[in-house]
Tab-separated table of C-alpha atoms in Angstrom:
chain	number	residue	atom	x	y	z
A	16	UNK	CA	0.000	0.000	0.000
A	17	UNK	CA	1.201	3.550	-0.708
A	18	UNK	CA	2.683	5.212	2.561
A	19	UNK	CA	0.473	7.783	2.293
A	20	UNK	CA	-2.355	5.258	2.820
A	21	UNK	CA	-0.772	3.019	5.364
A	22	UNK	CA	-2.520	3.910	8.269
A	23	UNK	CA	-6.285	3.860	6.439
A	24	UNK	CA	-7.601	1.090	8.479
A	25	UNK	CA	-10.822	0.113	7.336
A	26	UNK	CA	-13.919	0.470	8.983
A	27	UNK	CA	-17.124	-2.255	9.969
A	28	UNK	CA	-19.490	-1.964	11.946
A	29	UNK	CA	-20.597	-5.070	14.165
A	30	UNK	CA	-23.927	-5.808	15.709
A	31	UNK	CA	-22.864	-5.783	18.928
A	32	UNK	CA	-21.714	-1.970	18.153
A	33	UNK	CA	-19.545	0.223	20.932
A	34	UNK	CA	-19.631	3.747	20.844
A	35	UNK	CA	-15.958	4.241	19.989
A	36	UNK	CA	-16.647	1.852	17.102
A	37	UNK	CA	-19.614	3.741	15.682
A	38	UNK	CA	-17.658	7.083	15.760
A	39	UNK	CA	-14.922	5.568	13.475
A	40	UNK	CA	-17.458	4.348	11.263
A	41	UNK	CA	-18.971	7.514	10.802
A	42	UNK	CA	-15.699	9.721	10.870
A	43	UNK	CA	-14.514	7.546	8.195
A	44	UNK	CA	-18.012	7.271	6.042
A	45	UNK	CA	-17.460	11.149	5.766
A	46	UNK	CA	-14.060	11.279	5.032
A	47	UNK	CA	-14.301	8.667	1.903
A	48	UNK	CA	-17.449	9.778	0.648
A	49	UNK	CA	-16.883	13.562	1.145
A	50	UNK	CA	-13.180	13.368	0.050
A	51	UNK	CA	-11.428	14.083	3.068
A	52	UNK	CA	-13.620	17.775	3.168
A	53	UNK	CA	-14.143	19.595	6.511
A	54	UNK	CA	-17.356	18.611	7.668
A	55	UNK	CA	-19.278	21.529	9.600
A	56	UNK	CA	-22.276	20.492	11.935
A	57	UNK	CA	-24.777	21.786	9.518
A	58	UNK	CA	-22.854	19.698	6.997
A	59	UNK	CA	-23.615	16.153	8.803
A	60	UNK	CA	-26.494	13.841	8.021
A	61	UNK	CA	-27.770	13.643	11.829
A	62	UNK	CA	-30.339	11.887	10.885
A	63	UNK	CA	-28.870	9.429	9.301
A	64	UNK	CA	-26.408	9.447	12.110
A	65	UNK	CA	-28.999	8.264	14.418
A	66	UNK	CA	-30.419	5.678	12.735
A	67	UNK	CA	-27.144	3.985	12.290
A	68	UNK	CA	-26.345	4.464	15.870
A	69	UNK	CA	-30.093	2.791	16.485
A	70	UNK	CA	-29.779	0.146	14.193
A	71	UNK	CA	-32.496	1.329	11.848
A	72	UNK	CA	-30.149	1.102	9.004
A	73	UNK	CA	-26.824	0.112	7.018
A	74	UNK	CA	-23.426	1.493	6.762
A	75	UNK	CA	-24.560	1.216	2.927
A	76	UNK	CA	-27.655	2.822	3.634
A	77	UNK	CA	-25.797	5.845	5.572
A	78	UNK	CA	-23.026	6.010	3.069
A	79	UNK	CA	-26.262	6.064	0.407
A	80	UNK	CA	-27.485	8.930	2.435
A	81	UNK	CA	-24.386	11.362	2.434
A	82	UNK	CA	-24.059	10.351	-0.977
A	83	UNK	CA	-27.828	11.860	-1.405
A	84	UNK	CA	-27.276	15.068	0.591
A	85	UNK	CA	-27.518	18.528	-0.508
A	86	UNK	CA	-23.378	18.524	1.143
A	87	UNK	CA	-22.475	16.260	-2.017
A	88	UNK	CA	-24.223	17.484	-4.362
A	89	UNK	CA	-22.994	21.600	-3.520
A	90	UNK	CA	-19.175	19.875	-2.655
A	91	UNK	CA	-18.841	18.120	-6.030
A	92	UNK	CA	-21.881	18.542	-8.767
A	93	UNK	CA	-22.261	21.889	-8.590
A	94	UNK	CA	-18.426	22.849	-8.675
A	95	UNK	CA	-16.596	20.504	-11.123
A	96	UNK	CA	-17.177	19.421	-15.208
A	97	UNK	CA	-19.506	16.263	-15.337
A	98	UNK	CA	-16.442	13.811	-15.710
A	99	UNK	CA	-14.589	14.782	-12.685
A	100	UNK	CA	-17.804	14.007	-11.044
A	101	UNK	CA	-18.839	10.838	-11.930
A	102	UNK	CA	-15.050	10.177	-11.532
A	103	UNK	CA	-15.303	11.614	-8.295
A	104	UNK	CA	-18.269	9.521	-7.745
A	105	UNK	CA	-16.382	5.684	-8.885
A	106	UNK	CA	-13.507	6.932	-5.805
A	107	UNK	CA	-15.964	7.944	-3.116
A	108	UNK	CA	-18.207	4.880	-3.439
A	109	UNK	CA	-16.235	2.529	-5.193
A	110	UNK	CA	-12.976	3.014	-3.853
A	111	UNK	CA	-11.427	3.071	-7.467
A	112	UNK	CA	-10.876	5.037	-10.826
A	113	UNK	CA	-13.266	4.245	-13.759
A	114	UNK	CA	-11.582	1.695	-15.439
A	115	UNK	CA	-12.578	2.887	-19.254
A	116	UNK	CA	-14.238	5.451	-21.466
A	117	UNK	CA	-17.463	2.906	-22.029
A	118	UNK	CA	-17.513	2.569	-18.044
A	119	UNK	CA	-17.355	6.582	-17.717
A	120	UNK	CA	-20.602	7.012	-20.693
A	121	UNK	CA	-22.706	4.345	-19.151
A	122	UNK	CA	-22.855	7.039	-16.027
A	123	UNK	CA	-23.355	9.985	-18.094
A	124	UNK	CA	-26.359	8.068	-19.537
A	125	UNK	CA	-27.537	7.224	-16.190
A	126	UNK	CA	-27.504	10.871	-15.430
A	127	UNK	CA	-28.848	12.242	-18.635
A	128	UNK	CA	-31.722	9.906	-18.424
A	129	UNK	CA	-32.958	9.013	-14.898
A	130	UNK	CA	-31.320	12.069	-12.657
A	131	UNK	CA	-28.955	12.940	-10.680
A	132	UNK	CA	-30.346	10.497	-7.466
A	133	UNK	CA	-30.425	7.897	-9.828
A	134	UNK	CA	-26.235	8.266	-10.821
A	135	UNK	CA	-25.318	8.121	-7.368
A	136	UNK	CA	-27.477	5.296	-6.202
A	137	UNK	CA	-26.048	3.264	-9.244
A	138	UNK	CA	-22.833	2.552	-7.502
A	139	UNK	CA	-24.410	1.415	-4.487
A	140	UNK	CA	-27.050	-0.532	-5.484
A	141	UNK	CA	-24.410	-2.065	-8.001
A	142	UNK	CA	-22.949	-6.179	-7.574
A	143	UNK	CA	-19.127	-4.609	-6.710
A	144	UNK	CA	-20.220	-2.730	-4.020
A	145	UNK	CA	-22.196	-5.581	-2.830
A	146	UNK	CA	-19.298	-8.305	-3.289
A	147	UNK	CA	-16.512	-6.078	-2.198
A	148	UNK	CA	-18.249	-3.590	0.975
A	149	UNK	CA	-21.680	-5.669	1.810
A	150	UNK	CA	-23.772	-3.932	3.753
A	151	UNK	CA	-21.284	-2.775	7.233
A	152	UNK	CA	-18.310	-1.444	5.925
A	153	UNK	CA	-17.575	1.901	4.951
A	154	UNK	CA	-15.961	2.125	0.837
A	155	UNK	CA	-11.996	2.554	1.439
A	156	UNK	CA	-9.646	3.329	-1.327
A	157	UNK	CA	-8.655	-0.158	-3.000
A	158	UNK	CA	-4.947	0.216	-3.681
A	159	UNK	CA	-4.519	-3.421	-2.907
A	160	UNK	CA	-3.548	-4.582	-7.023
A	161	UNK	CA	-5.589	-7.712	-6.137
A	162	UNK	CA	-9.182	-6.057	-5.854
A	163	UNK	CA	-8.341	-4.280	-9.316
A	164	UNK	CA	-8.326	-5.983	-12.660
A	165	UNK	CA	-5.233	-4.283	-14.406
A	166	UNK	CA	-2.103	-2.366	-13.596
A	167	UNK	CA	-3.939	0.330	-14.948
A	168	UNK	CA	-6.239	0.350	-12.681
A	169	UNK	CA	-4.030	0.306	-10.242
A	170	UNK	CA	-2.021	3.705	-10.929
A	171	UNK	CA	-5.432	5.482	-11.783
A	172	UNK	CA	-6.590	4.742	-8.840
A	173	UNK	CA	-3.468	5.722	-6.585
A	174	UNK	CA	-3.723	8.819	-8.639
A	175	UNK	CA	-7.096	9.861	-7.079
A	176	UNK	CA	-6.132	9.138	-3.490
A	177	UNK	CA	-3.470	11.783	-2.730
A	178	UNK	CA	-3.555	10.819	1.077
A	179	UNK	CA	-5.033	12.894	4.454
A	180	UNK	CA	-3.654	16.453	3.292
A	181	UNK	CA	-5.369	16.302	0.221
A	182	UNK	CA	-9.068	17.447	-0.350
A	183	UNK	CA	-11.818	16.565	-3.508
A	184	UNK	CA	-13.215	20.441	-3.079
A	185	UNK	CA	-10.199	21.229	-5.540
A	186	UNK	CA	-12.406	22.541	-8.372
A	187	UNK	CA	-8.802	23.058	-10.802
A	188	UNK	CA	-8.963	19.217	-10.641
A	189	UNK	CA	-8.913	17.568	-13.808
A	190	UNK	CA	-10.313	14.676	-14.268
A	191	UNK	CA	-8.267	11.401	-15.937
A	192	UNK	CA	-11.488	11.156	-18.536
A	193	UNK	CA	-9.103	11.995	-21.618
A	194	UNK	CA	-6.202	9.717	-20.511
A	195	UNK	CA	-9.188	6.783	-20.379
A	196	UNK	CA	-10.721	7.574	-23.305
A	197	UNK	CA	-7.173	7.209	-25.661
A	198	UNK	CA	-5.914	4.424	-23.057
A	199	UNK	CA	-3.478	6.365	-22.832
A	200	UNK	CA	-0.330	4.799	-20.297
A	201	UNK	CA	-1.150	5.464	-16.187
A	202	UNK	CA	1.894	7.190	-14.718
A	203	UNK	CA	1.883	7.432	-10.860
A	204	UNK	CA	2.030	10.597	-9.304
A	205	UNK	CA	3.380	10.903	-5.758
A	206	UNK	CA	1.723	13.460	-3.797
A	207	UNK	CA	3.542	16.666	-2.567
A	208	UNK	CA	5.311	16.131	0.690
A	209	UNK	CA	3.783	18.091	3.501
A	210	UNK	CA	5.482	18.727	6.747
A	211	UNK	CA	7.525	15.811	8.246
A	212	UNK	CA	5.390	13.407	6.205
A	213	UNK	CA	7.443	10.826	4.205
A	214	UNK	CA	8.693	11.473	1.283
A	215	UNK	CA	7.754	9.025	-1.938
A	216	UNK	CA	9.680	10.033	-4.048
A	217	UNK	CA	12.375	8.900	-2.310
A	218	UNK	CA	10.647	5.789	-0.902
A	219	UNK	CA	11.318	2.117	-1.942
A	220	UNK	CA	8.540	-0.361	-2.608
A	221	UNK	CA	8.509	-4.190	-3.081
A	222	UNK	CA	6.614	-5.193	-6.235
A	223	UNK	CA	5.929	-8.827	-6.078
A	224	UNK	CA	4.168	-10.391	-9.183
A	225	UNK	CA	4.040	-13.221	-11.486
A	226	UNK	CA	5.081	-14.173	-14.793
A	227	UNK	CA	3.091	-16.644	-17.233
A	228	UNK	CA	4.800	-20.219	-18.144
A	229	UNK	CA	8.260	-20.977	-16.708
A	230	UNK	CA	11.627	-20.545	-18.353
A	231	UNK	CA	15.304	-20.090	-17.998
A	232	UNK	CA	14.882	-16.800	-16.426
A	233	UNK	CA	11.408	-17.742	-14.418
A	234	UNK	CA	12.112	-21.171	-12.516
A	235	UNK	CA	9.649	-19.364	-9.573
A	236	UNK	CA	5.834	-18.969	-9.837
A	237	UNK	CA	6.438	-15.541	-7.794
A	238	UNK	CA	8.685	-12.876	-8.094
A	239	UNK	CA	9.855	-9.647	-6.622
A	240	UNK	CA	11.756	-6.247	-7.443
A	241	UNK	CA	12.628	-3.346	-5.146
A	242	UNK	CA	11.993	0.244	-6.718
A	243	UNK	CA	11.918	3.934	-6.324
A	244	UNK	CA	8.323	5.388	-6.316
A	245	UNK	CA	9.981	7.261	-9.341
A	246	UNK	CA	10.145	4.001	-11.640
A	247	UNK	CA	7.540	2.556	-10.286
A	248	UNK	CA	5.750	2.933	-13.175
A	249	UNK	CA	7.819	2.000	-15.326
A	250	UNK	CA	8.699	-1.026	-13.706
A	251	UNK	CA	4.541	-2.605	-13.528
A	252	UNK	CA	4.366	-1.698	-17.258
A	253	UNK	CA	7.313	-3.481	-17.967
A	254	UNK	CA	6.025	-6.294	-15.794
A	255	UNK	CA	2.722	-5.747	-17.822
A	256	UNK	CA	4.515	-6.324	-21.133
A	257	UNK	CA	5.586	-9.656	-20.194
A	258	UNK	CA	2.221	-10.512	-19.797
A	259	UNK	CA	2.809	-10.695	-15.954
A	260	UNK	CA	0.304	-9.982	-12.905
A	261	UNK	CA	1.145	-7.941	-9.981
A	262	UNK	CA	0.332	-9.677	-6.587
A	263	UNK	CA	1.536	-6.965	-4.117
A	264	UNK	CA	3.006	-3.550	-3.851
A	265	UNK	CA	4.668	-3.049	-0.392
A	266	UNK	CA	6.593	-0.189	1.337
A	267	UNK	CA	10.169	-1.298	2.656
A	268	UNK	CA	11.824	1.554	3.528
């Protein structure tokens, strides 16, 4: 996982509940589907709040219901082009990027044709956020190459996660629509470094993956390379080429 990301635990909520354990749910529901935004009292869905702390419904159905509020829809519909939103919209309650250009139209239709309530209860109502969240846990950012189908993927989505310090108000954001749409290459972009936080550009990660067949040069089902965050990139599209499959992408020092 991305250092930035290392300490994003992620967050279920139990039937037998605590109180301490319903706080984290909610702190965390906000700060995934609201983009790591200050949330002012007015801001919060008390309501909502209350019924999950009652029982009455679903960390889906609460995550459904910030997703719903007038918060989202002034935070990120009314300020940004229709692509960063619905991109905005695949990170908050998918935990990923839009994986393609088709992908990114089928939600414009969905808009264009049934509403704007209609586009954001798409993702939650969908089979992958059944299969990967279920009903009591809150969306997380899935930077784990295993939950996503292609390296791709992958560097999109670490693209859209720029860590704590970072905020989805930005309205200069651009959105990756035009990259997607000519399949173009993902490049990974460290974040800037912000106070004593770590810096990745200087970081090393493990990338452990797999190549197809076995060979001379490939006696192992599993291998692994140590890299600067810098040639990252380069090195899972090299891996890529080969016609390999990452496995893991770990911080070692």
């Amino acid at each position: 996982m991305p250092l930035w990301l290392a300490d994003e635990a992620k967050a279920e909520l139990f039937k037998a509940r605590y109180e301490t354990e319903f706080q984290d749910v909610i702190a965390k529901a906000y700060r995934q589907v609201l983009g790591n935004a200050h949330v002012n009292s007015f801001e919060r869905c008390s309501k909502a709040e209350s019924q999950l702390r009652n029982g009455r419904i679903t960390v889906r159905e609460f995550v459904m219901a910030v997703g719903l509020s007038e918060t989202y829809r002034s935070l990120f519909f009314a300020r940004n082009t229709q692509y960063r939103f619905i991109e905005l919209n695949f990170k908050h309650f998918l935990g990923r990027a839009p994986r393609s250009q088709q992908e990114v139209a089928e939600h414009v239709l969905i808009y264009h044709t049934h509403g704007y309530d209609a586009e954001i209860l798409s993702y939650m109502d969908s089979e992958e956020y059944s299969n990967v969240f279920g009903e009591n846990n809150v969306p997380y950012p899935r930077v784990e190459t295993t939950q996503l189908q292609t390296n791709k993927d992958y560097l999109r989505t670490l693209n859209l996660n720029r860590g704590r310090a970072s905020s989805d108000r930005d309205p200069g954001a651009m959105a990756q629509v035009r990259q997607i749409a000519a399949n173009l290459p993902a490049k990974a972009k460290p974040p800037l470094v912000a106070r004593n936080q770590y810096d990745n550009r200087v970081t090393r990660y493990e990338v452990t993956y797999d190549l197809p067949g076995n060979s001379a040069t490939n006696r192992c089902a599993a291998q692994s390379v140590q890299v600067q965050f810098a040639n990252l990139s380069r090195q899972l599209q090299s891996i890529q080429r080969r016609g390999g499959r990452v496995r893991t992408i770990r911080v070692t020092g």
